[in-house]
Amino acid sequence: MSERLDRIEAILERVAQQQEKQSEEIDTLLGVVAANEREVRELTDKSKYNEQLFEIIRAEAQADRDETRRLFNDAVSQMEANRAEIRAEAQADRDETRRLFNDAVSQMEANRAEDRKRFDAQQEVIQRLLVELVEMNRDNRRLSDRVGRIEAS
């Protein structure tokens, strides 16, 4: 009987040790899960911030395009007014008006080239933001996969 009690006590002691070890492992796993949840929240916050930033930049790009259109339309209107004035004036005035017109066209082309550079730069920023969003999405998926594997374990 004593031998049987010793075996039972040994079994109970092993069970207690296993339970203690499992409790420690569960605590460790809970800590990892909490850390992962915090990281997911941080990534979500960053993603929201990037989305807001993207929307701001897109709105600014649209405003710049609208302003460029307005400036272009204003320049076209000014050109038409200058042409009407040139036709009505004397030959001496025509030469001076043509010189002014050529200066305005040169400035318009310079403005257009500068506007194109700004537009291209904005497109590049938008593209970089999209790439960052894709990378964050991929990182989120990886993190989600890790959390899934941890939870599956």
mmCIF file of C-alpha atoms in Angstrom:
data_model
loop_
_atom_site.group_PDB
_atom_site.id
_atom_site.type_symbol
_atom_site.label_atom_id
_atom_site.label_comp_id
_atom_site.label_asym_id
_atom_site.label_seq_id
_atom_site.Cartn_x
_atom_site.Cartn_y
_atom_site.Cartn_z
ATOM 1 C CA MET A 1 0.000 0.000 0.000
ATOM 2 C CA SER A 2 2.855 2.377 0.854
ATOM 3 C CA GLU A 3 4.413 1.677 -2.508
ATOM 4 C CA ARG A 4 1.160 2.475 -4.216
ATOM 5 C CA LEU A 5 0.836 5.721 -2.249
ATOM 6 C CA ASP A 6 4.412 6.631 -3.202
ATOM 7 C CA ARG A 7 3.558 6.062 -6.884
ATOM 8 C CA ILE A 8 0.392 8.150 -6.573
ATOM 9 C CA GLU A 9 2.341 10.915 -4.836
ATOM 10 C CA ALA A 10 5.005 10.785 -7.555
ATOM 11 C CA ILE A 11 2.294 10.975 -10.227
ATOM 12 C CA LEU A 12 0.617 13.879 -8.414
ATOM 13 C CA GLU A 13 3.944 15.654 -8.099
ATOM 14 C CA ARG A 14 4.627 15.225 -11.849
ATOM 15 C CA VAL A 15 1.140 16.490 -12.636
ATOM 16 C CA ALA A 16 1.708 19.510 -10.370
ATOM 17 C CA GLN A 17 5.048 20.215 -12.099
ATOM 18 C CA GLN A 18 3.446 19.877 -15.516
ATOM 19 C CA GLN A 19 0.619 22.193 -14.477
ATOM 20 C CA GLU A 20 3.110 24.731 -13.160
ATOM 21 C CA LYS A 21 5.142 24.516 -16.391
ATOM 22 C CA GLN A 22 1.981 24.848 -18.482
ATOM 23 C CA SER A 23 0.866 27.838 -16.397
ATOM 24 C CA GLU A 24 4.227 29.509 -17.034
ATOM 25 C CA GLU A 25 3.979 28.760 -20.759
ATOM 26 C CA ILE A 26 0.423 30.122 -20.838
ATOM 27 C CA ASP A 27 1.593 33.301 -19.070
ATOM 28 C CA THR A 28 4.414 33.653 -21.597
ATOM 29 C CA LEU A 29 1.990 33.091 -24.475
ATOM 30 C CA LEU A 30 -0.422 35.657 -23.050
ATOM 31 C CA GLY A 31 2.447 38.150 -22.849
ATOM 32 C CA VAL A 32 3.357 37.497 -26.485
ATOM 33 C CA VAL A 33 -0.278 37.835 -27.543
ATOM 34 C CA ALA A 34 -0.585 41.145 -25.668
ATOM 35 C CA ALA A 35 2.604 42.432 -27.300
ATOM 36 C CA ASN A 36 1.330 41.357 -30.721
ATOM 37 C CA GLU A 37 -2.006 43.064 -30.103
ATOM 38 C CA ARG A 38 -0.167 46.260 -29.172
ATOM 39 C CA GLU A 39 1.958 46.027 -32.327
ATOM 40 C CA VAL A 40 -1.152 45.439 -34.438
ATOM 41 C CA ARG A 41 -2.785 48.510 -32.876
ATOM 42 C CA GLU A 42 0.351 50.562 -33.556
ATOM 43 C CA LEU A 43 0.471 49.381 -37.175
ATOM 44 C CA THR A 44 -3.222 50.150 -37.552
ATOM 45 C CA ASP A 45 -2.655 53.657 -36.190
ATOM 46 C CA LYS A 46 0.262 54.155 -38.563
ATOM 47 C CA SER A 47 -1.822 52.902 -41.439
ATOM 48 C CA LYS A 48 -4.598 55.364 -40.574
ATOM 49 C CA TYR A 49 -2.056 58.168 -40.350
ATOM 50 C CA ASN A 50 -0.618 57.240 -43.750
ATOM 51 C CA GLU A 51 -4.101 57.115 -45.242
ATOM 52 C CA GLN A 52 -4.830 60.588 -43.871
ATOM 53 C CA LEU A 53 -1.510 61.846 -45.183
ATOM 54 C CA PHE A 54 -2.258 60.317 -48.571
ATOM 55 C CA GLU A 55 -5.661 62.031 -48.657
ATOM 56 C CA ILE A 56 -4.085 65.371 -47.742
ATOM 57 C CA ILE A 57 -1.449 65.050 -50.445
ATOM 58 C CA ARG A 58 -4.039 63.946 -52.982
ATOM 59 C CA ALA A 59 -6.220 66.952 -52.094
ATOM 60 C CA GLU A 60 -3.219 69.252 -52.422
ATOM 61 C CA ALA A 61 -2.366 67.736 -55.801
ATOM 62 C CA GLN A 62 -5.960 68.264 -56.969
ATOM 63 C CA ALA A 63 -5.859 71.888 -55.757
ATOM 64 C CA ASP A 64 -2.561 72.413 -57.610
ATOM 65 C CA ARG A 65 -4.045 70.920 -60.787
ATOM 66 C CA ASP A 66 -7.120 73.139 -60.469
ATOM 67 C CA GLU A 67 -4.935 76.200 -59.925
ATOM 68 C CA THR A 68 -2.818 75.235 -62.942
ATOM 69 C CA ARG A 69 -5.936 74.902 -65.077
ATOM 70 C CA ARG A 70 -7.179 78.269 -63.869
ATOM 71 C CA LEU A 71 -3.816 79.882 -64.596
ATOM 72 C CA PHE A 72 -3.705 78.265 -68.014
ATOM 73 C CA ASN A 73 -7.250 79.414 -68.826
ATOM 74 C CA ASP A 74 -6.386 82.890 -67.577
ATOM 75 C CA ALA A 75 -3.270 82.904 -69.771
ATOM 76 C CA VAL A 76 -5.310 81.771 -72.783
ATOM 77 C CA SER A 77 -7.888 84.491 -72.102
ATOM 78 C CA GLN A 78 -5.108 87.046 -71.791
ATOM 79 C CA MET A 79 -3.585 85.857 -75.079
ATOM 80 C CA GLU A 80 -6.902 86.274 -76.858
ATOM 81 C CA ALA A 81 -7.308 89.783 -75.428
ATOM 82 C CA ASN A 82 -3.787 90.631 -76.538
ATOM 83 C CA ARG A 83 -4.478 89.364 -80.063
ATOM 84 C CA ALA A 84 -7.603 91.535 -80.368
ATOM 85 C CA GLU A 85 -5.648 94.562 -79.148
ATOM 86 C CA ILE A 86 -2.770 93.836 -81.533
ATOM 87 C CA ARG A 87 -5.110 93.775 -84.544
ATOM 88 C CA ALA A 88 -6.608 97.157 -83.579
ATOM 89 C CA GLU A 89 -3.343 99.015 -83.021
ATOM 90 C CA ALA A 90 -0.884 100.508 -85.469
ATOM 91 C CA GLN A 91 2.141 98.656 -86.842
ATOM 92 C CA ALA A 92 4.436 100.113 -84.170
ATOM 93 C CA ASP A 93 2.116 98.885 -81.460
ATOM 94 C CA ARG A 94 1.964 95.472 -83.177
ATOM 95 C CA ASP A 95 5.731 95.010 -82.904
ATOM 96 C CA GLU A 96 5.696 95.859 -79.196
ATOM 97 C CA THR A 97 2.642 93.665 -78.563
ATOM 98 C CA ARG A 98 4.264 90.762 -80.389
ATOM 99 C CA ARG A 99 7.328 91.106 -78.187
ATOM 100 C CA LEU A 100 5.115 91.074 -75.067
ATOM 101 C CA PHE A 101 3.166 88.126 -76.429
ATOM 102 C CA ASN A 102 6.357 86.155 -77.023
ATOM 103 C CA ASP A 103 7.486 86.944 -73.469
ATOM 104 C CA ALA A 104 4.119 85.773 -72.118
ATOM 105 C CA VAL A 105 4.360 82.526 -74.112
ATOM 106 C CA SER A 106 7.885 81.918 -72.834
ATOM 107 C CA GLN A 107 6.718 82.530 -69.273
ATOM 108 C CA MET A 108 3.711 80.274 -69.810
ATOM 109 C CA GLU A 109 5.966 77.503 -71.091
ATOM 110 C CA ALA A 110 8.291 77.992 -68.147
ATOM 111 C CA ASN A 111 5.271 77.883 -65.818
ATOM 112 C CA ARG A 112 3.969 74.795 -67.557
ATOM 113 C CA ALA A 113 7.358 73.076 -67.273
ATOM 114 C CA GLU A 114 7.536 74.011 -63.576
ATOM 115 C CA ASP A 115 3.962 72.842 -63.040
ATOM 116 C CA ARG A 116 4.790 69.563 -64.755
ATOM 117 C CA LYS A 117 7.807 69.120 -62.481
ATOM 118 C CA ARG A 118 5.625 69.740 -59.425
ATOM 119 C CA PHE A 119 2.973 67.362 -60.746
ATOM 120 C CA ASP A 120 5.585 64.660 -61.421
ATOM 121 C CA ALA A 121 7.026 65.180 -57.932
ATOM 122 C CA GLN A 122 3.569 64.867 -56.407
ATOM 123 C CA GLN A 123 2.912 61.715 -58.397
ATOM 124 C CA GLU A 124 6.206 60.316 -57.149
ATOM 125 C CA VAL A 125 5.245 61.110 -53.536
ATOM 126 C CA ILE A 126 1.861 59.462 -54.078
ATOM 127 C CA GLN A 127 3.565 56.425 -55.595
ATOM 128 C CA ARG A 128 5.955 56.200 -52.630
ATOM 129 C CA LEU A 129 3.017 56.426 -50.232
ATOM 130 C CA LEU A 130 1.227 53.667 -52.111
ATOM 131 C CA VAL A 131 4.347 51.510 -51.935
ATOM 132 C CA GLU A 132 4.559 52.191 -48.187
ATOM 133 C CA LEU A 133 0.898 51.264 -47.803
ATOM 134 C CA VAL A 134 1.466 48.027 -49.718
ATOM 135 C CA GLU A 135 4.495 47.233 -47.552
ATOM 136 C CA MET A 136 2.541 47.984 -44.380
ATOM 137 C CA ASN A 137 -0.278 45.779 -45.626
ATOM 138 C CA ARG A 138 2.210 42.974 -46.299
ATOM 139 C CA ASP A 139 3.743 43.483 -42.841
ATOM 140 C CA ASN A 140 0.251 43.394 -41.323
ATOM 141 C CA ARG A 141 -0.439 40.129 -43.135
ATOM 142 C CA ARG A 142 2.854 38.678 -41.922
ATOM 143 C CA LEU A 143 2.064 39.755 -38.393
ATOM 144 C CA SER A 144 -1.388 38.276 -38.707
ATOM 145 C CA ASP A 145 0.113 35.041 -39.991
ATOM 146 C CA ARG A 146 2.530 34.993 -37.039
ATOM 147 C CA VAL A 147 -0.300 35.596 -34.619
ATOM 148 C CA GLY A 148 -2.250 32.801 -36.315
ATOM 149 C CA ARG A 149 0.678 30.418 -36.025
ATOM 150 C CA ILE A 150 1.201 31.390 -32.384
ATOM 151 C CA GLU A 151 -2.481 30.896 -31.668
ATOM 152 C CA ALA A 152 -2.416 27.582 -33.508
ATOM 153 C CA SER A 153 0.507 26.456 -31.386
#
